Amino acid sequence: MAKKPKGSEKTTPAKGRDEKQPGRLKQIGMVAKVVHQQSPRSIPIAAAVAVVILAVAVGIGAWTGSWLLWTLTGLPVAFLVGFIIFTRSAQRVQYKMLDGRLGAGMAVLENMRGNWVVEPGVAANKQMDVVHRVVGRPGVILVGEGDPGRLRPLIAGEKKRVARVAHDIHIYDYKVGNGDGQVPIDKLQRTLVKLPKLLDKPDVAELNYRLKALPAAMQMPKGPMPKGAKLPKGMRGRMG
């Protein structure tokens, strides 16, 4: 039986995957660079707040005679508060960059934490208006991106299709945008999280099972697609 050459168990793809994934510090550095470009004052403000908190802690320590204790206490608190301010600034910059772009709503939905199941691009038309479906403890939520007038029949059709298996479960619908009756991209996640939790986890699982059994409603729109338009990642497999 021939022996395997040394190093034969190591695979190049695995090595490539490791090299493609930046470390945590590198990721923070990349985010900081984008935040600084889009909002130059955000990082200095976060750093200034952290320095002020640490200075106050050191001052109290010097006044009470326990400067070491207060410094060791103030240091992590200052870092935590500064980091929270930085992450919120990064989130605002992210929403600003996403606002008005095709697939922005889908990007926000797919990054939601908790027991949410997102099905992107369940309905669309040739003008690239699109409806995403979200299932969670509030029930079924349909989120539309595009022209409000063209979204109306898309959402109505998907709502009718979902109602066949949702029965008495509530179906919400929202349109992403900055106009009347629309939800701004930076408030979309917060709006969904604030909905009343009407279902428990087994009910959500059963609802998802019933929705998966529905026949696919997605079809390639007739006629040419707008020049330069790109499909969201979650829709490419459906419309290909």
XYZ file of N, CA and C in Angstrom:
720
model
N 0.852 -1.199 0.000
C 0.000 0.000 0.000
C 0.883 1.243 0.000
N 0.762 2.062 -0.993
C 1.639 3.220 -1.128
C 1.338 4.254 -0.069
N 2.418 4.851 0.430
C 2.257 5.884 1.432
C 1.925 7.211 0.759
N 1.078 7.973 1.445
C 0.727 9.286 0.916
C 1.893 10.238 1.124
N 2.203 11.046 0.130
C 3.290 12.008 0.315
C 2.937 12.995 1.398
N 3.993 13.454 2.074
C 3.777 14.403 3.163
C 3.140 15.682 2.627
N 2.193 16.148 3.414
C 1.513 17.392 3.027
C 0.373 17.184 2.067
N 0.123 15.896 1.660
C -0.949 15.641 0.699
C -2.318 15.848 1.295
N -2.417 15.799 2.632
C -3.720 15.961 3.274
C -4.150 17.415 3.316
N -3.234 18.318 3.081
C -3.583 19.737 3.095
C -4.158 20.111 1.739
N -5.259 20.763 1.753
C -5.923 21.113 0.502
C -5.781 22.590 0.227
N -5.587 22.924 -1.015
C -5.413 24.324 -1.400
C -6.674 25.153 -1.189
N -7.909 24.618 -1.506
C -9.119 25.417 -1.291
C -9.282 25.871 0.148
N -8.998 24.976 1.115
C -9.149 25.354 2.528
C -8.213 26.484 2.864
N -6.969 26.372 2.339
C -6.006 27.428 2.592
C -6.470 28.741 1.982
N -7.055 28.627 0.780
C -7.554 29.827 0.121
C -8.674 30.483 0.893
N -9.547 29.637 1.487
C -10.652 30.195 2.269
C -10.129 30.940 3.474
N -9.099 30.370 4.146
C -8.551 31.030 5.315
C -7.912 32.357 4.946
N -7.247 32.397 3.773
C -6.573 33.616 3.377
C -7.564 34.692 2.959
N -8.741 34.287 2.477
C -9.729 35.253 2.014
C -10.465 35.927 3.168
N -10.478 35.306 4.335
C -11.227 35.850 5.467
C -10.323 36.756 6.297
N -10.575 38.079 6.283
C -9.737 38.981 7.080
C -9.996 38.792 8.561
N -8.991 39.106 9.374
C -9.137 38.993 10.812
C -10.048 40.066 11.370
N -10.400 39.914 12.655
C -11.319 40.862 13.279
C -10.763 42.286 13.282
N -9.474 42.434 13.615
C -8.877 43.768 13.651
C -8.836 44.389 12.258
N -8.564 43.547 11.246
C -8.537 44.058 9.881
C -9.928 44.493 9.439
N -10.951 43.737 9.845
C -12.328 44.099 9.507
C -12.696 45.436 10.140
N -12.319 45.606 11.428
C -12.606 46.875 12.112
C -11.886 48.023 11.417
N -10.640 47.763 10.983
C -9.892 48.792 10.266
C -10.549 49.178 8.955
N -11.074 48.185 8.238
C -11.757 48.459 6.970
C -13.019 49.280 7.202
N -13.767 48.911 8.252
C -14.989 49.654 8.577
C -14.648 51.078 8.995
N -13.590 51.228 9.806
C -13.174 52.561 10.269
C -12.794 53.454 9.093
N -12.153 52.857 8.080
C -11.757 53.634 6.907
C -12.980 54.160 6.164
N -13.994 53.288 6.002
C -15.219 53.702 5.309
C -15.958 54.771 6.117
N -16.043 54.561 7.443
C -16.723 55.535 8.303
C -16.029 56.891 8.237
N -14.706 56.877 8.247
C -13.954 58.141 8.187
C -14.181 58.856 6.864
N -14.296 58.094 5.782
C -14.522 58.704 4.476
C -15.907 59.322 4.377
N -16.906 58.630 4.926
C -18.289 59.086 4.813
C -18.687 60.082 5.902
N -18.077 59.937 7.071
C -18.417 60.808 8.213
C -17.143 61.093 9.013
N -16.329 62.050 8.568
C -15.019 62.295 9.181
C -15.046 62.622 10.673
N -16.164 63.128 11.180
C -16.221 63.532 12.591
C -16.579 62.385 13.526
N -17.076 61.279 13.011
C -17.590 60.202 13.862
C -16.510 59.586 14.739
N -15.380 59.201 14.148
C -14.319 58.544 14.923
C -13.706 59.494 15.955
N -13.377 60.762 15.586
C -12.872 61.689 16.616
C -13.845 61.897 17.783
N -15.141 61.930 17.481
C -16.128 62.101 18.556
C -16.114 60.889 19.482
N -16.087 59.676 18.904
C -16.054 58.456 19.711
C -14.798 58.426 20.582
N -13.640 58.809 19.999
C -12.384 58.819 20.754
C -12.420 59.876 21.852
N -12.998 61.039 21.548
C -13.056 62.122 22.538
C -13.920 61.719 23.726
N -15.051 61.073 23.455
C -15.923 60.627 24.546
C -15.198 59.614 25.431
N -14.473 58.694 24.806
C -13.725 57.696 25.574
C -12.658 58.355 26.440
N -11.951 59.344 25.891
C -10.904 60.046 26.649
C -11.506 60.812 27.828
N -12.651 61.460 27.602
C -13.305 62.210 28.679
C -13.713 61.286 29.816
N -14.302 60.130 29.485
C -14.715 59.171 30.519
C -13.510 58.687 31.315
N -12.417 58.378 30.616
C -11.208 57.913 31.304
C -10.622 59.017 32.181
N -10.642 60.251 31.677
C -10.110 61.377 32.457
C -10.925 61.598 33.723
N -12.238 61.477 33.605
C -13.100 61.634 34.787
C -12.801 60.543 35.807
N -12.617 59.317 35.334
C -12.313 58.208 36.245
C -10.985 58.429 36.952
N -9.983 58.884 36.193
C -8.668 59.151 36.798
C -8.771 60.299 37.798
N -9.554 61.321 37.442
C -9.727 62.459 38.354
C -10.397 62.046 39.657
N -11.441 61.233 39.565
C -12.107 60.754 40.782
C -11.145 59.912 41.608
N -10.333 59.092 40.927
C -9.364 58.266 41.633
C -8.328 59.092 42.375
N -7.866 60.170 41.716
C -6.883 61.046 42.368
C -7.501 61.772 43.554
N -8.774 62.124 43.441
C -9.450 62.864 44.518
C -9.727 61.961 45.724
N -10.053 60.700 45.437
C -10.380 59.761 46.533
C -9.157 58.998 47.029
N -8.052 59.091 46.321
C -6.866 58.351 46.721
C -6.837 56.929 46.196
N -7.809 56.562 45.372
C -7.867 55.208 44.790
C -7.745 55.307 43.267
N -6.689 56.010 42.827
C -6.559 56.275 41.395
C -6.387 55.004 40.574
N -5.702 53.988 41.124
C -5.495 52.752 40.375
C -6.811 52.018 40.143
N -7.624 51.929 41.207
C -8.918 51.245 41.093
C -9.816 51.947 40.089
N -9.900 53.268 40.183
C -10.764 54.021 39.286
C -10.256 53.993 37.838
N -8.945 53.991 37.680
C -8.384 53.916 36.327
C -8.695 52.571 35.678
N -8.517 51.494 36.456
C -8.805 50.169 35.924
C -10.296 49.983 35.646
N -11.132 50.695 36.402
C -12.580 50.631 36.164
C -12.976 51.493 34.966
N -12.363 52.679 34.887
C -12.731 53.616 33.831
C -12.250 53.222 32.453
N -11.136 52.494 32.393
C -10.571 52.123 31.095
C -11.511 51.254 30.255
N -12.035 50.137 30.778
C -12.968 49.340 29.960
C -14.277 50.056 29.666
N -14.743 50.875 30.643
C -15.984 51.625 30.407
C -15.788 52.629 29.275
N -14.645 53.330 29.284
C -14.349 54.299 28.231
C -14.256 53.619 26.872
N -13.589 52.468 26.837
C -13.458 51.733 25.567
C -14.824 51.268 25.066
N -15.661 50.750 25.974
C -16.972 50.231 25.589
C -17.858 51.330 25.035
N -17.917 52.474 25.725
C -18.758 53.584 25.272
C -18.269 54.115 23.930
N -16.944 54.264 23.791
C -16.388 54.728 22.523
C -16.687 53.768 21.390
N -16.603 52.472 21.674
C -16.862 51.460 20.634
C -18.337 51.456 20.249
N -19.235 51.654 21.225
C -20.673 51.710 20.917
C -20.978 52.892 20.003
N -20.379 54.041 20.302
C -20.578 55.217 19.451
C -20.045 54.962 18.047
N -18.900 54.295 17.974
C -18.305 53.976 16.667
C -19.210 53.038 15.861
N -19.730 51.979 16.504
C -20.568 51.017 15.786
C -21.875 51.659 15.320
N -22.442 52.554 16.122
C -23.660 53.238 15.694
C -23.384 54.161 14.514
N -22.222 54.804 14.527
C -21.837 55.646 13.392
C -21.669 54.795 12.146
N -21.050 53.618 12.308
C -20.859 52.702 11.181
C -22.207 52.253 10.622
N -23.165 52.011 11.513
C -24.497 51.591 11.069
C -25.192 52.704 10.292
N -25.061 53.947 10.775
C -25.664 55.080 10.062
C -25.042 55.244 8.672
N -23.729 55.079 8.593
C -23.037 55.182 7.303
C -23.507 54.070 6.364
N -23.677 52.870 6.914
C -24.142 51.747 6.103
C -25.525 52.028 5.521
N -26.442 52.511 6.352
C -27.782 52.821 5.875
C -27.742 53.932 4.822
N -26.881 54.907 5.040
C -26.763 56.017 4.086
C -26.286 55.513 2.734
N -25.335 54.572 2.741
C -24.810 54.021 1.496
C -25.820 53.106 0.801
N -26.672 52.437 1.588
C -27.670 51.534 1.025
C -28.893 52.259 0.494
N -29.193 53.429 1.050
C -30.434 54.128 0.738
C -30.569 54.377 -0.767
N -31.692 53.925 -1.322
C -31.978 54.150 -2.731
C -31.404 53.110 -3.670
N -30.659 52.143 -3.163
C -30.048 51.128 -4.024
C -30.934 49.887 -4.124
N -30.892 49.243 -5.276
C -31.637 48.013 -5.468
C -31.108 46.928 -4.535
N -32.013 46.299 -3.777
C -31.608 45.243 -2.852
C -31.219 45.738 -1.476
N -31.385 47.036 -1.204
C -31.017 47.574 0.103
C -31.871 46.967 1.206
N -33.176 46.863 0.960
C -34.069 46.273 1.949
C -33.724 44.828 2.230
N -33.392 44.085 1.175
C -33.020 42.692 1.348
C -31.759 42.565 2.197
N -30.786 43.462 1.980
C -29.547 43.435 2.755
C -29.821 43.641 4.241
N -30.746 44.548 4.551
C -31.098 44.798 5.953
C -31.828 43.600 6.547
N -32.757 43.031 5.794
C -33.544 41.905 6.290
C -32.662 40.694 6.573
N -31.715 40.413 5.689
C -30.881 39.221 5.847
C -29.886 39.350 6.999
N -29.722 40.563 7.537
C -28.819 40.766 8.663
C -29.562 40.929 9.985
N -30.852 40.638 9.988
C -31.620 40.736 11.220
C -31.272 39.588 12.153
N -31.203 39.881 13.429
C -30.911 38.859 14.426
C -32.216 38.319 15.011
N -32.182 37.061 15.380
C -33.357 36.468 16.000
C -33.975 35.400 15.114
N -35.173 34.996 15.491
C -35.868 33.903 14.805
C -36.653 34.435 13.607
N -35.903 34.864 12.575
C -36.509 35.383 11.356
C -36.072 34.533 10.165
N -37.002 34.228 9.276
C -36.673 33.506 8.045
C -36.995 34.428 6.876
N -35.963 34.775 6.110
C -36.108 35.724 5.007
C -36.057 34.982 3.680
N -37.057 35.223 2.856
C -37.111 34.640 1.514
C -37.079 35.808 0.522
N -35.892 36.109 -0.034
C -35.786 37.280 -0.919
C -36.384 37.034 -2.288
N -36.929 38.085 -2.872
C -37.401 38.035 -4.245
C -38.502 37.045 -4.530
N -39.550 37.015 -3.702
C -40.656 36.081 -3.959
C -41.554 36.576 -5.085
N -41.467 37.860 -5.419
C -42.225 38.418 -6.540
C -41.455 39.599 -7.108
N -41.530 39.787 -8.419
C -40.811 40.883 -9.069
C -41.415 41.149 -10.439
N -41.056 42.271 -11.027
C -41.494 42.588 -12.383
C -40.290 43.048 -13.203
N -40.508 43.347 -14.475
C -39.387 43.691 -15.353
C -38.810 45.070 -15.044
N -39.536 45.889 -14.275
C -39.001 47.184 -13.854
C -38.116 47.060 -12.609
N -37.907 45.810 -12.154
C -37.050 45.503 -11.012
C -37.650 45.907 -9.673
N -38.984 46.073 -9.620
C -39.657 46.179 -8.334
C -39.720 44.768 -7.752
N -39.476 44.630 -6.474
C -39.338 43.299 -5.894
C -39.982 43.241 -4.513
N -40.481 42.060 -4.160
C -41.108 41.821 -2.855
C -40.359 40.696 -2.156
N -39.982 40.928 -0.906
C -39.339 39.907 -0.081
C -40.326 39.435 0.988
N -40.182 38.187 1.407
C -41.066 37.637 2.440
C -40.262 37.315 3.693
N -40.766 37.759 4.829
C -40.123 37.512 6.120
C -41.127 36.799 7.015
N -40.679 35.742 7.669
C -41.535 35.008 8.607
C -40.875 35.050 9.983
N -41.668 35.426 10.964
C -41.169 35.500 12.333
C -42.319 35.386 13.307
N -42.055 35.696 14.537
C -43.097 35.575 15.559
C -44.282 36.516 15.345
N -44.117 37.673 14.675
C -45.301 38.496 14.382
C -46.203 37.876 13.319
N -45.685 36.985 12.495
C -46.458 36.387 11.406
C -45.677 36.471 10.113
N -46.367 36.817 9.022
C -45.737 36.966 7.712
C -45.623 38.450 7.390
N -44.452 38.864 6.933
C -44.207 40.266 6.603
C -43.704 40.336 5.173
N -44.399 41.112 4.344
C -43.991 41.319 2.957
C -43.363 42.701 2.845
N -42.152 42.751 2.319
C -41.410 44.006 2.204
C -41.132 44.277 0.735
N -41.645 45.394 0.227
C -41.473 45.735 -1.176
C -40.437 46.821 -1.383
N -39.679 46.688 -2.479
C -38.704 47.698 -2.879
C -38.985 48.108 -4.314
N -39.126 49.410 -4.527
C -39.384 49.892 -5.881
C -40.448 50.971 -5.895
N -41.079 51.136 -7.038
C -42.126 52.143 -7.198
C -43.376 51.721 -6.425
N -43.906 52.593 -5.546
C -45.068 52.219 -4.722
C -46.275 51.778 -5.539
N -46.525 52.449 -6.677
C -47.670 52.082 -7.506
C -47.527 50.702 -8.121
N -46.347 50.404 -8.603
C -46.132 49.084 -9.210
C -46.034 47.982 -8.158
N -45.624 48.355 -6.955
C -45.520 47.359 -5.884
C -46.882 46.913 -5.381
N -47.883 47.788 -5.523
C -49.198 47.478 -4.963
C -49.754 46.149 -5.482
N -49.813 45.922 -6.811
C -50.331 44.623 -7.282
C -49.401 43.459 -6.951
N -48.094 43.700 -6.907
C -47.155 42.632 -6.555
C -47.397 42.147 -5.132
N -47.530 43.108 -4.217
C -47.764 42.749 -2.819
C -49.125 42.102 -2.648
N -50.137 42.640 -3.334
C -51.484 42.065 -3.232
C -51.500 40.624 -3.730
N -50.798 40.355 -4.825
C -50.753 38.999 -5.350
C -50.039 38.038 -4.413
N -48.926 38.488 -3.843
C -48.189 37.625 -2.900
C -48.981 37.423 -1.610
N -49.662 38.467 -1.167
C -50.480 38.340 0.046
C -51.599 37.317 -0.167
N -52.220 37.343 -1.349
C -53.278 36.377 -1.655
C -52.711 34.957 -1.694
N -51.508 34.811 -2.256
C -50.877 33.493 -2.348
C -50.518 32.959 -0.961
N -49.966 33.840 -0.107
C -49.573 33.434 1.251
C -50.796 33.087 2.093
N -51.890 33.831 1.895
C -53.097 33.619 2.686
C -53.672 32.220 2.505
N -53.333 31.544 1.394
C -53.840 30.188 1.156
C -53.348 29.198 2.204
N -52.164 29.471 2.786
C -51.626 28.547 3.793
C -51.460 29.209 5.161
N -51.493 30.559 5.195
C -51.312 31.256 6.472
C -52.575 31.226 7.313
N -53.731 31.064 6.673
C -55.030 31.004 7.363
C -55.262 32.267 8.190
N -55.351 32.149 9.517
C -55.685 33.315 10.338
C -54.457 34.053 10.846
N -53.273 33.704 10.361
C -52.037 34.386 10.776
C -51.948 35.737 10.082
N -51.562 36.757 10.835
C -51.542 38.119 10.305
C -50.458 38.259 9.235
N -50.785 39.002 8.166
C -49.835 39.288 7.091
C -49.635 40.804 7.024
N -48.429 41.250 7.321
C -48.088 42.675 7.258
C -47.448 42.967 5.900
N -47.504 44.222 5.480
C -46.779 44.605 4.274
C -46.243 46.025 4.428
N -45.016 46.211 3.934
C -44.337 47.508 4.005
C -43.642 47.779 2.680
N -43.499 49.065 2.360
C -42.740 49.486 1.191
C -41.548 50.310 1.676
N -40.363 49.974 1.196
C -39.149 50.673 1.604
C -38.985 51.942 0.783
N -38.723 53.050 1.455
C -38.522 54.313 0.754
C -38.664 55.487 1.697
N -38.568 56.682 1.151
C -38.632 57.897 1.965
C -39.899 58.716 1.711
N -40.850 58.162 0.971
C -42.086 58.871 0.685
C -43.181 58.576 1.696
N -44.357 59.129 1.446
C -45.503 58.907 2.328
C -45.915 57.435 2.291
N -46.169 56.877 3.470
C -46.583 55.490 3.562
C -45.454 54.494 3.364
N -44.204 54.977 3.298
C -43.053 54.098 3.135
C -42.201 54.084 4.412
N -41.383 53.058 4.529
C -40.507 52.923 5.693
C -39.065 53.199 5.262
N -38.407 54.206 5.845
C -36.999 54.468 5.496
C -36.124 53.257 5.795
N -35.079 53.087 5.020
C -34.218 51.916 5.149
C -33.610 51.804 6.541
N -33.320 52.942 7.183
C -32.697 52.897 8.511
C -33.693 52.581 9.622
N -34.985 52.555 9.289
C -35.998 52.227 10.293
C -36.690 50.892 10.019
N -36.278 50.218 8.954
C -36.952 48.972 8.556
C -36.804 47.891 9.621
N -35.591 47.632 10.043
C -35.354 46.581 11.032
C -36.072 46.889 12.348
N -35.994 48.140 12.773
C -36.647 48.543 14.019
C -38.158 48.382 13.928
N -38.728 48.685 12.760
C -40.174 48.553 12.573
C -40.623 47.109 12.723
N -39.877 46.186 12.135
C -40.236 44.768 12.201
C -40.065 44.213 13.607
N -39.002 44.627 14.287
C -38.733 44.119 15.636
C -39.819 44.556 16.614
N -40.429 45.718 16.382
C -41.436 46.254 17.295
C -42.823 45.633 17.093
N -42.990 44.828 16.048
C -44.296 44.202 15.815
C -44.633 43.237 16.952
N -45.917 43.103 17.292
C -46.299 42.193 18.381
C -45.951 40.742 18.059
N -45.455 40.035 19.050
C -45.057 38.632 18.877
C -46.274 37.742 19.145
N -46.901 37.295 18.078
C -48.148 36.548 18.176
C -47.952 35.036 18.090
N -46.799 34.595 17.610
C -46.536 33.168 17.418
C -45.370 32.721 18.289
N -45.388 31.448 18.682
C -44.218 30.895 19.363
C -43.357 30.178 18.317
N -42.209 29.654 18.733
C -41.259 29.057 17.788
C -41.831 27.863 17.015
N -42.569 26.949 17.657
C -43.170 25.853 16.879
C -44.152 26.347 15.816
N -44.926 27.404 16.146
C -45.862 27.960 15.163
C -45.108 28.547 13.964
N -43.979 29.228 14.246
C -43.173 29.810 13.166
C -42.619 28.703 12.274
N -42.135 27.625 12.884
C -41.593 26.504 12.111
C -42.668 25.867 11.231
N -43.867 25.687 11.774
C -44.966 25.090 11.009
C -45.381 26.004 9.859
N -45.430 27.318 10.136
C -45.785 28.273 9.095
C -44.765 28.250 7.960
N -43.493 28.189 8.304
C -42.448 28.110 7.282
C -42.583 26.853 6.442
N -42.928 25.755 7.093
C -43.112 24.485 6.383
C -44.246 24.603 5.360
N -45.349 25.233 5.764
C -46.479 25.394 4.848
C -46.129 26.329 3.686
N -45.381 27.382 3.975
C -45.001 28.329 2.929
C -44.036 27.698 1.925
N -43.148 26.832 2.426
C -42.209 26.149 1.531
C -42.942 25.233 0.556
N -44.117 24.761 0.966
C -44.887 23.851 0.113
C -45.616 24.579 -1.009
N -45.680 25.907 -0.925
C -46.349 26.662 -1.988
C -45.559 26.554 -3.289
N -46.246 26.443 -4.432
C -45.526 26.446 -5.717
C -44.854 27.793 -5.946
N -43.711 27.773 -6.583
C -42.959 29.003 -6.827
C -43.762 29.950 -7.702
N -43.816 31.211 -7.278
C -44.565 32.208 -8.045
C -43.656 33.016 -8.947
N -42.349 32.829 -8.780
C -41.382 33.653 -9.515
C -41.260 33.198 -10.959
N -41.456 34.095 -11.895
C -41.283 33.805 -13.313
C -40.480 34.934 -13.950
N -39.754 34.597 -14.999
C -38.976 35.619 -15.687
C -39.907 36.623 -16.337
N -39.807 37.916 -16.011
C -40.690 38.905 -16.623
C -40.505 38.955 -18.133
N -41.593 39.209 -18.831
C -41.529 39.313 -20.272
C -40.902 40.644 -20.675
N -40.184 40.636 -21.795
C -39.560 41.858 -22.271
C -38.160 42.026 -21.707
N -37.406 42.963 -22.281
C -36.020 43.161 -21.837
C -35.960 43.802 -20.465
N -34.882 43.491 -19.723
C -34.671 44.115 -18.429
C -34.039 45.479 -18.646
N -34.215 46.421 -17.734
C -33.616 47.742 -17.889
C -32.107 47.642 -18.057
N -31.556 48.496 -18.900
C -30.126 48.481 -19.175
C -29.325 48.765 -17.915
N -28.352 47.933 -17.640
C -27.481 48.143 -16.486
C -28.054 47.653 -15.181
N -29.270 47.115 -15.179
C -29.888 46.652 -13.937
C -29.291 45.318 -13.529
N -29.093 45.132 -12.237
C -28.553 43.887 -11.706
C -29.519 43.304 -10.693
N -29.681 42.008 -10.742
C -30.572 41.343 -9.804
C -29.924 41.231 -8.445
N -30.710 41.325 -7.350
C -30.173 40.998 -6.033
C -29.701 39.559 -6.007
N -28.708 39.286 -5.168
C -28.100 37.958 -5.099
C -29.133 36.865 -4.887
N -30.113 37.093 -4.027
C -31.079 36.058 -3.727
C -32.037 35.748 -4.846
N -32.091 36.601 -5.884
C -33.046 36.400 -6.973
C -32.399 35.778 -8.195
N -31.057 35.753 -8.246
C -30.393 35.305 -9.471
C -30.721 33.872 -9.805
N -30.777 33.024 -8.799
C -31.074 31.631 -9.053
C -32.502 31.404 -9.472
N -33.411 32.311 -9.040
C -34.824 32.124 -9.327
C -35.184 32.576 -10.740
N -34.482 33.616 -11.212
C -34.863 34.207 -12.483
C -33.918 33.814 -13.598
N -32.932 32.918 -13.262
C -31.993 32.518 -14.287
C -32.593 31.463 -15.194
